[in-house]
CSV table of C-alpha atoms in Angstrom, one decimal:
chain,number,residue,atom,x,y,z
N,1,MET,CA,-42.6,-63.4,-53.4
N,2,ASP,CA,-40.9,-60.5,-52.0
N,3,ARG,CA,-38.4,-60.9,-49.3
N,4,TYR,CA,-38.8,-59.5,-45.6
N,5,ARG,CA,-37.5,-55.8,-45.6
N,6,THR,CA,-36.8,-54.4,-42.3
N,7,PRO,CA,-39.0,-51.5,-41.9
N,8,THR,CA,-36.9,-48.0,-42.1
N,9,VAL,CA,-39.2,-46.7,-39.2
N,10,SER,CA,-42.1,-47.4,-36.8
N,11,LEU,CA,-45.7,-46.5,-37.9
N,12,ALA,CA,-45.7,-44.1,-35.3
N,13,GLU,CA,-42.5,-42.4,-36.6
N,14,ALA,CA,-43.9,-42.6,-40.5
N,15,TYR,CA,-47.2,-40.9,-39.4
N,16,HIS,CA,-45.0,-38.0,-37.8
N,17,VAL,CA,-43.0,-37.8,-41.3
N,18,ALA,CA,-46.1,-37.6,-43.2
N,19,GLN,CA,-48.0,-35.3,-41.1
N,20,ARG,CA,-45.1,-33.0,-40.9
N,21,TRP,CA,-44.1,-33.2,-44.8
N,22,LEU,CA,-47.7,-32.4,-45.7
N,23,THR,CA,-48.1,-29.4,-43.3
N,24,PHE,CA,-44.9,-28.1,-44.9
N,25,LEU,CA,-46.6,-28.3,-48.2
N,26,GLY,CA,-49.5,-26.5,-46.8
N,27,ALA,CA,-52.0,-29.3,-46.9
N,28,VAL,CA,-52.8,-29.8,-43.2
N,29,PRO,CA,-54.6,-33.0,-42.4
N,30,GLU,CA,-58.1,-32.5,-41.1
N,31,LYS,CA,-59.2,-36.1,-40.9
N,32,ILE,CA,-57.0,-39.1,-39.4
N,33,THR,CA,-58.2,-42.7,-39.2
N,34,GLU,CA,-57.0,-46.2,-39.3
N,35,PRO,CA,-58.9,-48.1,-41.5
N,36,ALA,CA,-57.0,-51.3,-41.0
N,37,ASP,CA,-54.1,-52.7,-39.1
N,38,GLY,CA,-51.1,-51.0,-40.2
N,39,ILE,CA,-52.5,-47.9,-42.1
N,40,ILE,CA,-53.0,-44.7,-41.0
N,41,GLU,CA,-55.2,-42.3,-43.5
N,42,LEU,CA,-55.0,-38.6,-43.6
N,43,ARG,CA,-57.4,-36.4,-45.1
N,44,SER,CA,-57.0,-32.9,-46.2
N,45,ALA,CA,-59.0,-31.0,-48.7
N,46,GLY,CA,-58.9,-32.6,-51.9
N,47,LEU,CA,-56.0,-35.1,-51.1
N,48,VAL,CA,-56.1,-38.6,-49.3
N,49,THR,CA,-52.8,-39.8,-47.8
N,50,ARG,CA,-52.1,-43.5,-46.5
N,51,ILE,CA,-49.3,-44.5,-44.6
N,52,LYS,CA,-48.7,-48.2,-44.7
N,53,PHE,CA,-46.4,-50.4,-42.4
N,54,ASP,CA,-45.6,-53.8,-43.8
N,55,ARG,CA,-42.5,-56.2,-43.7
N,56,THR,CA,-42.4,-56.4,-47.4
N,57,ALA,CA,-42.2,-54.0,-50.2
N,58,ILE,CA,-45.5,-52.6,-51.0
N,59,THR,CA,-47.4,-54.5,-53.7
N,60,PRO,CA,-50.1,-53.6,-56.3
N,61,SER,CA,-53.0,-54.5,-53.9
N,62,ALA,CA,-52.4,-51.7,-51.6
N,63,ILE,CA,-53.2,-49.3,-54.3
N,64,LEU,CA,-56.2,-51.2,-55.5
N,65,ALA,CA,-57.5,-51.0,-52.1
N,66,MET,CA,-57.0,-47.5,-51.8
N,67,LEU,CA,-58.8,-46.8,-55.1
N,68,LYS,CA,-61.9,-48.8,-53.9
N,69,ALA,CA,-61.9,-47.2,-50.7
N,70,THR,CA,-61.9,-43.6,-52.5
N,71,ASP,CA,-64.1,-44.7,-55.2
N,72,GLY,CA,-66.2,-41.9,-56.7
N,73,GLU,CA,-64.4,-39.3,-54.8
N,74,ALA,CA,-62.5,-36.3,-56.7
N,75,VAL,CA,-59.5,-36.6,-54.7
N,76,ARG,CA,-55.7,-37.0,-55.4
N,77,ARG,CA,-54.1,-39.9,-53.5
N,78,LEU,CA,-50.6,-40.2,-52.0
N,79,LEU,CA,-49.1,-43.5,-50.5
N,80,PHE,CA,-46.3,-43.3,-48.0
N,81,SER,CA,-44.5,-47.0,-47.3
N,82,VAL,CA,-41.4,-47.9,-44.9
N,83,THR,CA,-40.3,-50.6,-47.0
N,84,GLY,CA,-40.3,-49.3,-50.6
N,85,PHE,CA,-42.8,-50.5,-53.7
N,86,THR,CA,-42.4,-53.2,-56.0
N,87,ASP,CA,-41.9,-52.3,-59.4
N,88,GLY,CA,-45.7,-53.2,-60.2
N,89,ALA,CA,-46.8,-51.3,-57.7
N,90,LYS,CA,-44.8,-48.2,-59.2
N,91,SER,CA,-46.2,-49.2,-62.5
N,92,LEU,CA,-49.7,-49.0,-61.3
N,93,GLY,CA,-49.4,-45.8,-59.3
N,94,GLU,CA,-47.9,-44.0,-62.2
N,95,SER,CA,-50.6,-44.8,-64.3
N,96,ARG,CA,-53.3,-44.0,-62.0
N,97,GLY,CA,-51.8,-40.8,-60.6
N,98,PHE,CA,-50.6,-41.8,-57.6
N,99,GLY,CA,-47.9,-40.0,-55.5
N,100,LEU,CA,-45.8,-42.8,-54.2
N,101,PHE,CA,-43.4,-41.8,-51.5
N,102,ASP,CA,-40.8,-44.2,-49.2
N,103,ILE,CA,-39.5,-43.0,-46.0
N,104,ASP,CA,-35.9,-43.6,-45.2
N,105,ALA,CA,-34.2,-44.0,-41.6
N,106,ILE,CA,-33.8,-40.3,-41.0
N,107,GLY,CA,-37.0,-39.4,-41.9
N,108,ASP,CA,-36.5,-38.2,-45.3
N,109,VAL,CA,-39.3,-38.7,-48.2
N,110,HIS,CA,-38.3,-40.0,-51.6
N,111,PRO,CA,-40.7,-40.0,-54.5
N,112,HIS,CA,-41.5,-42.6,-56.9
N,113,THR,CA,-44.0,-41.5,-59.4
N,114,THR,CA,-44.3,-38.5,-61.7
N,115,TYR,CA,-46.9,-36.8,-59.4
N,116,ALA,CA,-45.0,-37.5,-56.5
N,117,ARG,CA,-41.7,-35.8,-58.0
N,118,SER,CA,-44.0,-32.7,-59.1
N,119,LEU,CA,-45.0,-32.4,-55.2
N,120,ILE,CA,-41.4,-32.0,-53.7
N,121,PRO,CA,-40.9,-28.5,-52.8
N,122,SER,CA,-38.1,-26.2,-54.2
N,123,GLU,CA,-37.0,-25.6,-50.6
N,124,PRO,CA,-36.7,-29.2,-49.2
N,125,LEU,CA,-37.6,-29.6,-45.9
N,126,GLU,CA,-34.8,-31.0,-43.5
N,127,PRO,CA,-35.6,-34.9,-42.4
N,128,ALA,CA,-37.4,-35.3,-39.4
N,129,PHE,CA,-34.9,-37.4,-37.5
N,130,LEU,CA,-31.8,-36.2,-38.8
N,131,HIS,CA,-30.7,-34.5,-35.5
N,132,THR,CA,-32.2,-37.0,-33.0
N,133,PRO,CA,-30.0,-37.0,-30.1
N,134,SER,CA,-27.9,-40.1,-29.4
N,135,ASP,CA,-26.9,-41.3,-25.9
N,136,GLU,CA,-23.5,-39.5,-25.9
N,137,ASP,CA,-25.2,-36.1,-27.0
N,138,HIS,CA,-26.8,-36.0,-23.3
N,139,GLU,CA,-25.9,-33.7,-20.6
N,140,PRO,CA,-22.7,-35.5,-19.1
N,141,ASP,CA,-23.1,-33.6,-15.5
N,142,ALA,CA,-26.7,-34.9,-14.1
N,143,PRO,CA,-27.8,-32.5,-11.2
N,144,VAL,CA,-27.1,-33.7,-7.6
N,145,ASN,CA,-29.9,-35.3,-5.9
N,146,PRO,CA,-31.1,-32.9,-3.0
N,147,PHE,CA,-32.7,-36.0,-1.5
N,148,GLY,CA,-29.4,-38.1,-1.4
N,149,PRO,CA,-28.3,-39.7,1.4
N,150,ILE,CA,-25.9,-38.0,4.0
N,151,GLU,CA,-23.1,-39.2,2.6
N,152,GLN,CA,-23.5,-37.1,-0.7
N,153,THR,CA,-23.8,-34.0,1.0
N,154,VAL,CA,-21.1,-31.1,1.8
N,155,PRO,CA,-18.7,-32.6,4.2
N,156,GLY,CA,-19.0,-30.9,7.8
N,157,GLU,CA,-22.6,-30.2,7.5
N,158,TRP,CA,-23.8,-33.1,9.9
N,159,SER,CA,-22.5,-33.4,13.4
N,160,ASP,CA,-22.6,-36.1,16.3
N,161,CYS,CA,-23.6,-34.7,20.0
N,162,PRO,CA,-20.4,-35.3,22.0
N,163,ARG,CA,-22.3,-36.6,24.8
N,164,CYS,CA,-25.5,-38.9,23.5
N,165,GLY,CA,-23.8,-39.5,19.6
N,166,ILE,CA,-26.9,-38.3,18.0
N,167,THR,CA,-26.4,-37.2,14.6
N,168,GLN,CA,-28.1,-33.6,13.8
N,169,HIS,CA,-27.7,-30.5,11.3
N,170,HIS,CA,-24.5,-28.4,12.1
N,171,SER,CA,-26.5,-25.3,12.6
N,172,VAL,CA,-28.2,-26.9,16.1
N,173,ASP,CA,-26.6,-25.0,19.3
N,174,VAL,CA,-28.2,-27.3,21.6
N,175,CYS,CA,-28.7,-31.0,21.0
N,176,VAL,CA,-32.2,-32.0,20.5
N,177,SER,CA,-31.7,-35.2,22.5
N,178,CYS,CA,-29.9,-34.4,25.7
N,179,GLY,CA,-29.8,-30.8,25.5
N,180,ALA,CA,-25.5,-30.6,25.5
N,181,ASP,CA,-23.8,-27.7,24.0
N,182,MET,CA,-22.8,-28.8,20.3
N,183,VAL,CA,-19.4,-27.6,21.0
N,184,GLU,CA,-17.9,-30.1,18.4
N,185,ARG,CA,-20.0,-28.2,15.6
N,186,GLY,CA,-18.9,-28.6,12.4
N,187,ARG,CA,-17.1,-32.1,12.3
N,188,VAL,CA,-18.3,-35.4,12.8
N,189,VAL,CA,-17.3,-36.7,16.5
N,190,ASN,CA,-17.6,-40.3,17.5
N,191,PRO,CA,-19.0,-40.1,20.9
N,192,ALA,CA,-17.2,-43.6,21.5
N,193,SER,CA,-13.8,-42.0,21.1
N,194,GLN,CA,-14.2,-39.0,23.4
N,195,HIS,CA,-13.7,-38.4,27.0
N,196,PRO,CA,-16.6,-37.7,29.2
N,197,GLN,CA,-17.3,-33.9,30.0
N,198,PRO,CA,-16.2,-33.3,33.8
N,199,GLY,CA,-19.8,-32.1,34.6
N,200,PRO,CA,-23.3,-32.3,33.1
N,201,VAL,CA,-23.7,-29.4,30.5
N,202,VAL,CA,-27.0,-27.1,31.3
N,203,THR,CA,-28.7,-24.8,28.8
N,204,GLN,CA,-29.8,-21.2,29.5
N,205,ARG,CA,-33.4,-22.3,30.2
N,206,GLN,CA,-32.6,-25.3,31.8
N,207,ALA,CA,-30.4,-22.9,34.5
N,208,ALA,CA,-33.3,-20.6,35.0
N,209,ALA,CA,-35.7,-23.5,36.0
N,210,ALA,CA,-33.2,-25.2,38.4
N,211,PRO,CA,-33.4,-24.6,41.9
N,212,ALA,CA,-30.4,-22.7,43.3
N,213,ALA,CA,-27.0,-24.8,43.8
N,214,THR,CA,-26.2,-26.3,47.3
N,215,THR,CA,-22.9,-27.6,48.4
N,216,VAL,CA,-22.6,-31.3,48.2
N,217,PRO,CA,-20.0,-33.4,49.9
N,218,ARG,CA,-17.4,-34.7,47.4
N,219,ALA,CA,-15.0,-37.6,47.7
N,220,PRO,CA,-11.6,-37.1,49.4
N,221,ALA,CA,-8.9,-35.6,47.5
N,222,GLY,CA,-6.6,-38.3,46.1
N,223,GLY,CA,-9.2,-40.9,46.5
N,224,PRO,CA,-11.4,-42.8,44.1
N,225,ARG,CA,-13.4,-40.4,41.9
N,226,LEU,CA,-17.2,-41.6,40.9
N,227,ARG,CA,-18.6,-40.8,37.6
N,228,CYS,CA,-22.5,-41.2,36.5
N,229,ARG,CA,-22.8,-43.7,33.8
N,230,THR,CA,-25.7,-42.1,32.2
N,231,CYS,CA,-24.4,-38.6,31.6
N,232,GLY,CA,-20.5,-38.6,32.8
N,233,SER,CA,-20.9,-36.4,35.7
N,234,HIS,CA,-18.3,-36.5,38.5
N,235,ASP,CA,-20.5,-34.1,40.6
N,236,ILE,CA,-22.4,-36.9,42.5
N,237,GLU,CA,-23.7,-36.4,46.1
N,238,LEU,CA,-22.9,-39.2,48.3
N,239,GLN,CA,-25.7,-40.5,50.4
N,240,HIS,CA,-24.6,-41.9,54.2
N,241,GLY,CA,-26.9,-44.4,56.0
N,242,GLY,CA,-28.0,-43.3,59.6
């Protein structure tokens, strides 16, 4: 009994090689079937081709099965293997006019009978997997993910509001949260490390809608200063009970 052999290619790869090779010869497959597990059959005008995937070398039984399936048909027969052929299979294939081929790891086709050798074109076909790219051949510089986290974007593209600390794009002129002027635009500012502004920052729209300013009493010079815990303003009106 023949020992186990590692197939050179998968059944799908063997099908690709055989179809490519037949097309190169001008025998383009017109019908493709799978008559049994591990066998693909391609039919073209006057030609029947089978690809057999097995774990051992192809034996005469595969040739006899193909003869039975095509009994009475005026066709020529080709058989492709991914594990080679036994001597008995080569002898039977030669006597019955089969074209026996095996496929190697790079997708090259090798003939084993007289009819098979007669089909080898004078201008050889390049093996199907000769230039299969490896992992090292891939482009090393992958494109930057435009949807990556902020840390992967260009430095200085995001800024924190100097008043409320909300992070926003550097093109924003007015904080979308508190309305502060983004004077620190272009660099990230940590609001916890900044001193409060001496007074509230008011946008032009807010200024137009606000009533006329009135004079309010302030704390005496040199005395304690009051500051709003919410906005940091020192401009606070003192309310006296009366």
